[in-house]
PDB file of C-alpha atoms and ligand atoms in Angstrom:
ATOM      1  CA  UNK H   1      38.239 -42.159-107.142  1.00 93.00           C
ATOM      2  CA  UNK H   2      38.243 -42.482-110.746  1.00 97.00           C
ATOM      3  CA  UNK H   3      41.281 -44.376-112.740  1.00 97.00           C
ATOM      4  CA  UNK H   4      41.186 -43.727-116.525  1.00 98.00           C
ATOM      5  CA  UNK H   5      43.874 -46.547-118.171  1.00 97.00           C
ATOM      6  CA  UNK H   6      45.423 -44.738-121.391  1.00 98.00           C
ATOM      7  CA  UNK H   7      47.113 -46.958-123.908  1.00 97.00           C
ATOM      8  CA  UNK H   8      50.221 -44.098-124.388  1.00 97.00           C
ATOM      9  CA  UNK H   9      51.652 -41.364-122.658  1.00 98.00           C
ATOM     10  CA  UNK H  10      50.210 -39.364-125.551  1.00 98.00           C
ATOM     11  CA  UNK H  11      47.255 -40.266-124.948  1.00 98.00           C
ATOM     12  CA  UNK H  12      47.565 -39.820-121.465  1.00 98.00           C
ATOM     13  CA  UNK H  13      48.137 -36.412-122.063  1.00 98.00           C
ATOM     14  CA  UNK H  14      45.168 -35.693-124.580  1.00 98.00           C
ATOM     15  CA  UNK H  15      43.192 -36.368-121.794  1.00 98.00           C
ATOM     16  CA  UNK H  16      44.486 -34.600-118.257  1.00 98.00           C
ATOM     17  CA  UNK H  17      44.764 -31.925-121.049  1.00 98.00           C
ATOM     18  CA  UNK H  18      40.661 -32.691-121.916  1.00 98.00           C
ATOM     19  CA  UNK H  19      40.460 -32.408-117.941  1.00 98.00           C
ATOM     20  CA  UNK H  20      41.748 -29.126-117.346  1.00 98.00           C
ATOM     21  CA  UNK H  21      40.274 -27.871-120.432  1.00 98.00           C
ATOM     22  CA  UNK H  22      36.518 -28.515-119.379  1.00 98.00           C
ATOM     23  CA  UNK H  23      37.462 -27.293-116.005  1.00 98.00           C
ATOM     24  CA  UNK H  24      38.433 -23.778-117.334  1.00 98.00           C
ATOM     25  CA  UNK H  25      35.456 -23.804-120.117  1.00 98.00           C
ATOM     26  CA  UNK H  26      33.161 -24.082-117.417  1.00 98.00           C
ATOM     27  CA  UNK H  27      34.939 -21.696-114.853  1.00 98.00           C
ATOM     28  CA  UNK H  28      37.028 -19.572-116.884  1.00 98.00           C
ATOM     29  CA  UNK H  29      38.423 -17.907-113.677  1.00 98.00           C
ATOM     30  CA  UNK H  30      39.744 -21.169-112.359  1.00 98.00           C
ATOM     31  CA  UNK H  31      42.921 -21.417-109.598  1.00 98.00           C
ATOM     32  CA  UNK H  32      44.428 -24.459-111.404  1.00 98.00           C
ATOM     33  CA  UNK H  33      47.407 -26.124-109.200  1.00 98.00           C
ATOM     34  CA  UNK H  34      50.188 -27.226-111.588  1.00 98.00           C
ATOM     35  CA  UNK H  35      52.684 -29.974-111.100  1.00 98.00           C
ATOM     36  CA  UNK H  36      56.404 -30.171-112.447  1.00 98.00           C
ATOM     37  CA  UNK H  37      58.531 -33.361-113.298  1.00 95.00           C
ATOM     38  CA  UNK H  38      58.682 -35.164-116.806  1.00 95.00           C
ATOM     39  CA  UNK H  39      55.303 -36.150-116.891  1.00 98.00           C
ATOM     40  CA  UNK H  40      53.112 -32.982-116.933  1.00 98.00           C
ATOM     41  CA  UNK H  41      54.961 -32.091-119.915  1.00 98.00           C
ATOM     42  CA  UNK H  42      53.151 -33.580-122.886  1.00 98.00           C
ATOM     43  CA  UNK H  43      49.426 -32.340-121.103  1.00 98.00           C
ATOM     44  CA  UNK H  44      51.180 -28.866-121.502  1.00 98.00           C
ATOM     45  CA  UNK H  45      52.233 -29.128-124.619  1.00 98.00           C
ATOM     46  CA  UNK H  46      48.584 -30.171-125.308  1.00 98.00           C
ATOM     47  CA  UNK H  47      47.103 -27.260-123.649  1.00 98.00           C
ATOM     48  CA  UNK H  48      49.277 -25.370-125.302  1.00 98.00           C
ATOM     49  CA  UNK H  49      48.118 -26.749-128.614  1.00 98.00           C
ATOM     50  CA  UNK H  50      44.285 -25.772-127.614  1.00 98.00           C
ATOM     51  CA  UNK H  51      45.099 -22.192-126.612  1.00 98.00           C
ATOM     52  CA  UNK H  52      47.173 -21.439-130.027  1.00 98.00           C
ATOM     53  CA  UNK H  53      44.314 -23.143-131.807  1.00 98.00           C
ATOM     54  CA  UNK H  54      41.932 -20.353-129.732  1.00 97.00           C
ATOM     55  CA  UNK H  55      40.177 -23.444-127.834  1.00 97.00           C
ATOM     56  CA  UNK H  56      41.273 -22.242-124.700  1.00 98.00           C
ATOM     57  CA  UNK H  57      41.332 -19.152-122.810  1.00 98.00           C
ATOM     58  CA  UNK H  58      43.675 -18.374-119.779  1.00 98.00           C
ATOM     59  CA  UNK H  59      43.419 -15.083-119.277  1.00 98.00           C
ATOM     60  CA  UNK H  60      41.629 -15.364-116.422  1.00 98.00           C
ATOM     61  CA  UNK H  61      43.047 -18.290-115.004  1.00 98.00           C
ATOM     62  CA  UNK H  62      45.527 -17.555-112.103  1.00 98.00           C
ATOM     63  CA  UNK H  63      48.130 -20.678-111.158  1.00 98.00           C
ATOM     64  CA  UNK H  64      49.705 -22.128-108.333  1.00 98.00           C
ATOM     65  CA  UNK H  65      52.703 -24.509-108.267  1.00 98.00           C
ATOM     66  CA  UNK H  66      53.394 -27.267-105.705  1.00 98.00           C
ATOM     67  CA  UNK H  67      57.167 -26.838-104.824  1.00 98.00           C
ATOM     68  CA  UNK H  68      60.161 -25.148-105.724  1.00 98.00           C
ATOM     69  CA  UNK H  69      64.277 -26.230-104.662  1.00 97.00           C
ATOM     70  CA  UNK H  70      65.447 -24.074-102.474  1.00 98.00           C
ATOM     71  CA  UNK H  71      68.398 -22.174-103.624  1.00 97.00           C
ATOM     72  CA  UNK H  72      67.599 -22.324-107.247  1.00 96.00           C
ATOM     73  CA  UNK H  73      66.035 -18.649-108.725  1.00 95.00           C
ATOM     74  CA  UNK H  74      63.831 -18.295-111.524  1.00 95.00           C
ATOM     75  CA  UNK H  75      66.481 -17.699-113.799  1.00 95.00           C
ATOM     76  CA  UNK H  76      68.459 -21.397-113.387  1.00 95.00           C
ATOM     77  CA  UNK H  77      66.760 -23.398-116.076  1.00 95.00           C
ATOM     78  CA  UNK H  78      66.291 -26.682-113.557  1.00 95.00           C
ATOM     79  CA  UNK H  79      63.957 -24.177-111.055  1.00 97.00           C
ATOM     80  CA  UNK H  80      60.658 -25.047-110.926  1.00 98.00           C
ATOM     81  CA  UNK H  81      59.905 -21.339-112.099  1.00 98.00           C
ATOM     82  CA  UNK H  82      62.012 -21.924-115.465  1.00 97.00           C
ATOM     83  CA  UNK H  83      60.054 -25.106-115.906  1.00 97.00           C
ATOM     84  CA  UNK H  84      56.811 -23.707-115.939  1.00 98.00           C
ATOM     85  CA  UNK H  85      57.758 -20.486-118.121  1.00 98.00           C
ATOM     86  CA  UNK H  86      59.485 -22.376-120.647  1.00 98.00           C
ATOM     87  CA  UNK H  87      56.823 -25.703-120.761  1.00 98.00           C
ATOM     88  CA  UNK H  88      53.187 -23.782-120.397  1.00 98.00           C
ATOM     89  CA  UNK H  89      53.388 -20.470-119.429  1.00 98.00           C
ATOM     90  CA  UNK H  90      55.221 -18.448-122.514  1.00 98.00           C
ATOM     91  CA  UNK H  91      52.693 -20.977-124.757  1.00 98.00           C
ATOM     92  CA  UNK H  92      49.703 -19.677-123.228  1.00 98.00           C
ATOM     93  CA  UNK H  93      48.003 -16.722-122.647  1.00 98.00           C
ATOM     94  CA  UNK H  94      48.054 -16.914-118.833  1.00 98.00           C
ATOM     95  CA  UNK H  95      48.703 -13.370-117.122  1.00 98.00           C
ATOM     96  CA  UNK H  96      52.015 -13.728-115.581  1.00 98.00           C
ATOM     97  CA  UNK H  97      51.661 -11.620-112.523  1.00 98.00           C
ATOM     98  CA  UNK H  98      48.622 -14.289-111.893  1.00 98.00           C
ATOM     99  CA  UNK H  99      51.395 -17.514-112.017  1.00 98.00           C
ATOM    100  CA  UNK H 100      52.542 -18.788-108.579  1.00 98.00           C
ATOM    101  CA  UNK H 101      55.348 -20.860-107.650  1.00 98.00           C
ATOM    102  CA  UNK H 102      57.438 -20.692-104.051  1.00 98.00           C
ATOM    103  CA  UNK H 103      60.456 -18.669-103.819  1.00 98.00           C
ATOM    104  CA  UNK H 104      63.032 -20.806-103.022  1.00 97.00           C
ATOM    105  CA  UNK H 105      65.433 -18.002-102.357  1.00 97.00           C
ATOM    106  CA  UNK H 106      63.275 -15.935 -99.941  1.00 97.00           C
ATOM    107  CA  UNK H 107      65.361 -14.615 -97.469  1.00 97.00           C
ATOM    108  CA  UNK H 108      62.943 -16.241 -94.314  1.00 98.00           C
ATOM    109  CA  UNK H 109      61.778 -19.198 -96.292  1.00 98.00           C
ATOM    110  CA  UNK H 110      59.197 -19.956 -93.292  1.00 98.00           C
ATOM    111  CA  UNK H 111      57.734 -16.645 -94.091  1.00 98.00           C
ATOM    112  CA  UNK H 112      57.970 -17.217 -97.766  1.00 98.00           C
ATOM    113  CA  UNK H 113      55.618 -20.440 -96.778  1.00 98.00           C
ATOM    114  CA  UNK H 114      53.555 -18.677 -94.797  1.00 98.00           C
ATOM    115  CA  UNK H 115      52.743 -15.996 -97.290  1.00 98.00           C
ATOM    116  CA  UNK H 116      52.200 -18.652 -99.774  1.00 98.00           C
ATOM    117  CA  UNK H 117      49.528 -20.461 -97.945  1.00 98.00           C
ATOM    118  CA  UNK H 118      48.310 -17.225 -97.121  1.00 98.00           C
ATOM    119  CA  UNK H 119      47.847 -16.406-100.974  1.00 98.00           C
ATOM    120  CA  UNK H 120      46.134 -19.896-102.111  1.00 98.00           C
ATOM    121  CA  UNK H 121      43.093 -19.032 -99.102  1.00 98.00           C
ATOM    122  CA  UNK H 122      43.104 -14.926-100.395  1.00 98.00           C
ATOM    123  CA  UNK H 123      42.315 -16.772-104.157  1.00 98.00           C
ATOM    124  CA  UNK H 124      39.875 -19.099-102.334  1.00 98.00           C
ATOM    125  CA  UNK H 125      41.556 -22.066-103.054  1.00 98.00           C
ATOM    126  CA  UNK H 126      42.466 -24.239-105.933  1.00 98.00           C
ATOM    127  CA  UNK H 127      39.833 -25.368-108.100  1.00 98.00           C
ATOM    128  CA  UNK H 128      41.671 -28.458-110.113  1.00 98.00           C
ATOM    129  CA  UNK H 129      44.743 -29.910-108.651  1.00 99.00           C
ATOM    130  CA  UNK H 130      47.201 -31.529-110.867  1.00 99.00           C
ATOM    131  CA  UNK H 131      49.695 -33.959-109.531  1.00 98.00           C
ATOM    132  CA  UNK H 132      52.405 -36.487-109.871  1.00 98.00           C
ATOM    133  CA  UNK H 133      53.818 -39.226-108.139  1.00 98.00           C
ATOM    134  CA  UNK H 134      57.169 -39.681-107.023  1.00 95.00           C
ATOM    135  CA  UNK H 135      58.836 -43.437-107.057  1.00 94.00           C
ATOM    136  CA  UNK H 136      58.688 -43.095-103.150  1.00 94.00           C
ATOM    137  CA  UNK H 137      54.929 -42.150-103.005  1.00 97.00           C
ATOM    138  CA  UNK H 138      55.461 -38.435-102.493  1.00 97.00           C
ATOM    139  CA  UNK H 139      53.217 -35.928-104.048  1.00 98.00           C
ATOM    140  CA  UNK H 140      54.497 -31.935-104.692  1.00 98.00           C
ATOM    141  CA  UNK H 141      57.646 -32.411-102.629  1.00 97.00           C
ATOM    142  CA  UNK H 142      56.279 -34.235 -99.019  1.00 97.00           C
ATOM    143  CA  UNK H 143      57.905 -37.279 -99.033  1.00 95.00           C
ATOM    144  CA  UNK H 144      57.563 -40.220 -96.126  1.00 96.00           C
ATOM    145  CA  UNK H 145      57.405 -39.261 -92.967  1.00 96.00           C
ATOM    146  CA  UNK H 146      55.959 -40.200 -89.408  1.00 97.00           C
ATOM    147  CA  UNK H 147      53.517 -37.710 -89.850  1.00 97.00           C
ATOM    148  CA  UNK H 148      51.408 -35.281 -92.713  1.00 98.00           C
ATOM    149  CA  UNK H 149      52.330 -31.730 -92.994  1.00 98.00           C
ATOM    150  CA  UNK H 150      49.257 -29.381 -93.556  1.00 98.00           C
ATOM    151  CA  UNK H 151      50.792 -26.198 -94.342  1.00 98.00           C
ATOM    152  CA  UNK H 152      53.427 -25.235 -96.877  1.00 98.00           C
ATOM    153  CA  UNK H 153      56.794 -26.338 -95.439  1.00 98.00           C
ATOM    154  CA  UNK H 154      60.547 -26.759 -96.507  1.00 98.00           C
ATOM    155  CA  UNK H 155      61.404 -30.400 -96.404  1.00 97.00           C
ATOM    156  CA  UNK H 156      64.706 -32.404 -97.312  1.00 95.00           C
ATOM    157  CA  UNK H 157      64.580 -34.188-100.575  1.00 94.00           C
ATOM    158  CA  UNK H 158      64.805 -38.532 -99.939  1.00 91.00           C
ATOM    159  CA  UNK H 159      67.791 -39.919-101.675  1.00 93.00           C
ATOM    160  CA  UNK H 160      65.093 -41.711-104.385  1.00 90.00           C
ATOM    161  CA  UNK H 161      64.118 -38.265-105.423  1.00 92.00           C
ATOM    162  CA  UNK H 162      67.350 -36.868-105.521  1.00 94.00           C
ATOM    163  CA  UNK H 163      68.326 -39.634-107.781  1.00 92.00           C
ATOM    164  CA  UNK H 164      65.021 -39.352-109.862  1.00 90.00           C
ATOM    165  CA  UNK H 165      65.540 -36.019-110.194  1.00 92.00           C
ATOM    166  CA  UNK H 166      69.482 -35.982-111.248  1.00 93.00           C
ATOM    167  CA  UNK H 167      68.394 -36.854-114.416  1.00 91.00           C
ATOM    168  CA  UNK H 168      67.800 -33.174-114.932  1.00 90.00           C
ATOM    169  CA  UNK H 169      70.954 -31.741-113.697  1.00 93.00           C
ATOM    170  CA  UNK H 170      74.999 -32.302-114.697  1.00 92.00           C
ATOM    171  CA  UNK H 171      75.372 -34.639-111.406  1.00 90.00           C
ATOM    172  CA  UNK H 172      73.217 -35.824-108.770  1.00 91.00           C
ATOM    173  CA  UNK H 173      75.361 -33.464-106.066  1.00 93.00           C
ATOM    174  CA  UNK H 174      74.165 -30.255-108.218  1.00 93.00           C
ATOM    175  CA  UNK H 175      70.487 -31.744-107.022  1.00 95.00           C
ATOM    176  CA  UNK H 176      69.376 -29.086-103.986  1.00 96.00           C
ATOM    177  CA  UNK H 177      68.851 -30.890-100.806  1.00 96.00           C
ATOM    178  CA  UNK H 178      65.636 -29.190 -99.671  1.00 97.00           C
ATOM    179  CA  UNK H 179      62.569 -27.797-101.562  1.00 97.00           C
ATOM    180  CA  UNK H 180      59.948 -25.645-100.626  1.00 98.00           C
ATOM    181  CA  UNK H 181      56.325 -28.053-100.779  1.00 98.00           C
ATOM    182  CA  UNK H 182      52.346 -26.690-100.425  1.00 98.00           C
ATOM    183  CA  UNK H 183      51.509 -28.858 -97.848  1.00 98.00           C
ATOM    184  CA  UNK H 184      48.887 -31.822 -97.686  1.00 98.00           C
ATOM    185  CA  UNK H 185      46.000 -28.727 -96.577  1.00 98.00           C
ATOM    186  CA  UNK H 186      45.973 -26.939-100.171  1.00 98.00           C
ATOM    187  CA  UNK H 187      46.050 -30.253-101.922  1.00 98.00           C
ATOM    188  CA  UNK H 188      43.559 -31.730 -99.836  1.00 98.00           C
ATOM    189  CA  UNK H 189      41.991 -28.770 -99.611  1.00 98.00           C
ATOM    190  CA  UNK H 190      41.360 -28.478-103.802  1.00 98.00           C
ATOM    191  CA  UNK H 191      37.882 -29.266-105.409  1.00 98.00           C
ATOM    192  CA  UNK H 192      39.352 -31.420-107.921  1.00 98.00           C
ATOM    193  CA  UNK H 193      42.175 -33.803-107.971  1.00 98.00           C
ATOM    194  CA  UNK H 194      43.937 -34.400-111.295  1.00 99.00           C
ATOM    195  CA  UNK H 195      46.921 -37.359-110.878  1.00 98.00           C
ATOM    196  CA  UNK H 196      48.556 -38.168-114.201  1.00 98.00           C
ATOM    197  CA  UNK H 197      51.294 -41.242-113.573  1.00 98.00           C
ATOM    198  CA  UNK H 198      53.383 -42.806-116.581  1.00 98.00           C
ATOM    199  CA  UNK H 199      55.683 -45.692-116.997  1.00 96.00           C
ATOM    200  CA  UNK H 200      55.679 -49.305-115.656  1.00 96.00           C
ATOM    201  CA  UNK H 201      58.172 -48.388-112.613  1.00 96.00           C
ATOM    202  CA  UNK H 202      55.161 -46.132-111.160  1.00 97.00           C
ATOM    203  CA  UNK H 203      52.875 -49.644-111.042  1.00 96.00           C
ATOM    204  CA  UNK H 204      53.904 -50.197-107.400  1.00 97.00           C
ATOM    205  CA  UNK H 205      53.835 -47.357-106.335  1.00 98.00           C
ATOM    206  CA  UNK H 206      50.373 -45.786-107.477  1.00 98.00           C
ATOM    207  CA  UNK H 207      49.300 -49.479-106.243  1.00 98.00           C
ATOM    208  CA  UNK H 208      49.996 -48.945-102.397  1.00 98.00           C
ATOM    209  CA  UNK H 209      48.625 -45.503-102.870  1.00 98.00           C
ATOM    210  CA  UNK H 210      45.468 -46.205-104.151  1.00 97.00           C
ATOM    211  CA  UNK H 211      44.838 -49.678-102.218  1.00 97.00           C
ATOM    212  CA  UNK H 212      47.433 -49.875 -99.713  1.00 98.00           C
ATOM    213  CA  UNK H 213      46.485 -48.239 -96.417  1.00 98.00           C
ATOM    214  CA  UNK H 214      46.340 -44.765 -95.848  1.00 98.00           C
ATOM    215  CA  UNK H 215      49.518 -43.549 -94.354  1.00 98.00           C
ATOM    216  CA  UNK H 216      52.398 -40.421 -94.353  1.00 98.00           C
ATOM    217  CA  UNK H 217      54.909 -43.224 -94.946  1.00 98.00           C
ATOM    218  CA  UNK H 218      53.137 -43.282 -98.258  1.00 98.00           C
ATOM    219  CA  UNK H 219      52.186 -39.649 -98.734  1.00 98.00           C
ATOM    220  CA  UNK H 220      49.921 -39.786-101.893  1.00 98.00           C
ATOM    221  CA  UNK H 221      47.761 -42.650-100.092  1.00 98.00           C
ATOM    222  CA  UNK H 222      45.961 -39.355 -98.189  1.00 98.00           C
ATOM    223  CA  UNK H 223      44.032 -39.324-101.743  1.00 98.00           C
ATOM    224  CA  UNK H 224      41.881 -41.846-100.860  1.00 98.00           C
ATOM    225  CA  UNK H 225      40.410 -39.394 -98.217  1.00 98.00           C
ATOM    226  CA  UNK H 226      39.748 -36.905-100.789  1.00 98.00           C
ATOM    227  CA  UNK H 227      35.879 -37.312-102.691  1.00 98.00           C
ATOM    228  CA  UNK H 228      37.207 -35.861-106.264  1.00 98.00           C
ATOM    229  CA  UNK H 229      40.252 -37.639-107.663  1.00 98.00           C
ATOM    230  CA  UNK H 230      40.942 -38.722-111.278  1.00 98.00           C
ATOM    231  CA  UNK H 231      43.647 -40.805-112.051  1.00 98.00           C
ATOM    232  CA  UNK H 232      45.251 -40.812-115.735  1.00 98.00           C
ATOM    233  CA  UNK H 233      48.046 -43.957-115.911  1.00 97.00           C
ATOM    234  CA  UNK H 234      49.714 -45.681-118.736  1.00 98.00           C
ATOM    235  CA  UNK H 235      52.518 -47.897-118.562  1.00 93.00           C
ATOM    236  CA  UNK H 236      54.252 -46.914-121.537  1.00 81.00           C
TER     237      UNK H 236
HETATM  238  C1  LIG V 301      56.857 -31.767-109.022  1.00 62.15           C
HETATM  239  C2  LIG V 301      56.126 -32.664-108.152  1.00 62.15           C
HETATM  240  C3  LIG V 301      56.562 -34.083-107.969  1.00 62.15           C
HETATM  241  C4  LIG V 301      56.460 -34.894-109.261  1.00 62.15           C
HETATM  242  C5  LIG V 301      56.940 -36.324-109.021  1.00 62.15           C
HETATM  243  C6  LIG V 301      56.873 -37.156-110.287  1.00 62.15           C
HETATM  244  O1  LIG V 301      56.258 -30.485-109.021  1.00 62.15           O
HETATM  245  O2  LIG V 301      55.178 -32.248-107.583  1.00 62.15           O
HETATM  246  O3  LIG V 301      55.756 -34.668-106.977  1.00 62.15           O
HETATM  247  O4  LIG V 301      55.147 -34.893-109.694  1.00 62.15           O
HETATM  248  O5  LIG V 301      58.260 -36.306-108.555  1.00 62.15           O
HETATM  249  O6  LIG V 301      57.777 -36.652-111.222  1.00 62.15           O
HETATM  250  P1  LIG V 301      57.875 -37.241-112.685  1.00 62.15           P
HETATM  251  O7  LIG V 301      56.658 -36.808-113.419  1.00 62.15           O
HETATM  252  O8  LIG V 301      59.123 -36.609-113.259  1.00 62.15           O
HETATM  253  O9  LIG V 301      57.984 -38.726-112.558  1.00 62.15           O
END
């Protein structure tokens, strides 16, 4: 595992951006596994940057998102689908029939999983993985539990995320209660791990994952099983 220390959140951008960047220079045809949340947002903005600037190519690059809320369609600006149009993909030149993200309003959600699982192994799996940590250790959407999930799965949000995550909507009961999550299998399963983590209330947190012992009640800790993981952090 590699942990890069940046002195900003800028800077910690600049450089998951520099990350994902080499990986599609040297394999323009990447699957590149994107994360949502607040802290994604300034690499984005970087890549972006690179692809307007005509540093970057993602024409070829197909994408697949960790989770989606269930209930919420592409069109409600806090879905996971709105996120990603309105942060990366209208910016870039990514195809948009080749950008992934669960359907949280699939009629059979199981077989919406399913299918999705079913679509990352058709596409061979994901190349570069980029993730965030939630306050509670989770990573995409699986949060403690007794166990690790391998497949996609729906899963009820913790209270901690719900909370975290009422920041983006008018009241934390307008937060859905379940999300749809690739499981620990496709994460673990991609060549490259990407982790960017910002902000001083993350310390503990990325601590226990990274030194504590490996268990579901801290989901991201499964990282330290996997050979290929970079770490970006900064406190700021
Ligand atoms: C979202 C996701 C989550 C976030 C995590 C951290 O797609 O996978 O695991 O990465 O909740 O979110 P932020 O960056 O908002 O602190």
């Amino acid at each position: 595992m590699k942990t890069i220390k940046a002195q900003s959140y800028k800077e910690l951008s600049r450089i998951a951006a520099d990350v994902i960047a080499a990986q599609i220079l040297g394999k323009p045809d990447s699957v590149i596994g994107l994360a949502t949340g607040s802290t994604p947002i300034g690499t984005y903005a970087e890549l972006a940057d690179k692809c307007s600037r005509g540093e970057l190519d993602f024409s070829k690059v197909t994408t697949v998102n960790l989770d989606e809320y269930v209930g919420l369609g592409g069109e409600h600006p806090q879905s996971y689908r709105c996120f990603m149009n309105r942060n990366l993909f209208e910016r870039i030149n990514v195809r948009p029939e080749c950008t992934f993200v669960p359907n949280g309003c699939a009629e059979d959600l199981a077989a919406e999983c399913r299918a999705y699982d079913a679509r990352i192994e058709q596409l061979g799996g994901v190349d570069l993985q980029l993730l965030g940590i939630g306050i509670d250790g989770h990573i995409g959407f699986n949060e403690p539990d007794d166990h690790f999930t391998r497949e996609t799965h729906e899963v009820t949000l913790d209270e901690s995320t719900i909370e975290a995550n009422s920041r983006f909507f008018a009241s934390p009961s307008d937060v859905p209660r379940t999300a749809l999550t690739m499981g620990m299998g496709a994460i673990m399963g991609a060549r490259r791990i990407l982790m960017v983590v910002n902000g001083k209330n993350k310390e503990e947190i990325l601590r226990r994952a990274l030194q504590g012992p490996i268990t579901p009640r801290v989901p991201a800790s499964i990282l330290q099983l996997h050979p290929d993981v970079t770490v970006v952090y900064s406190e700021e």
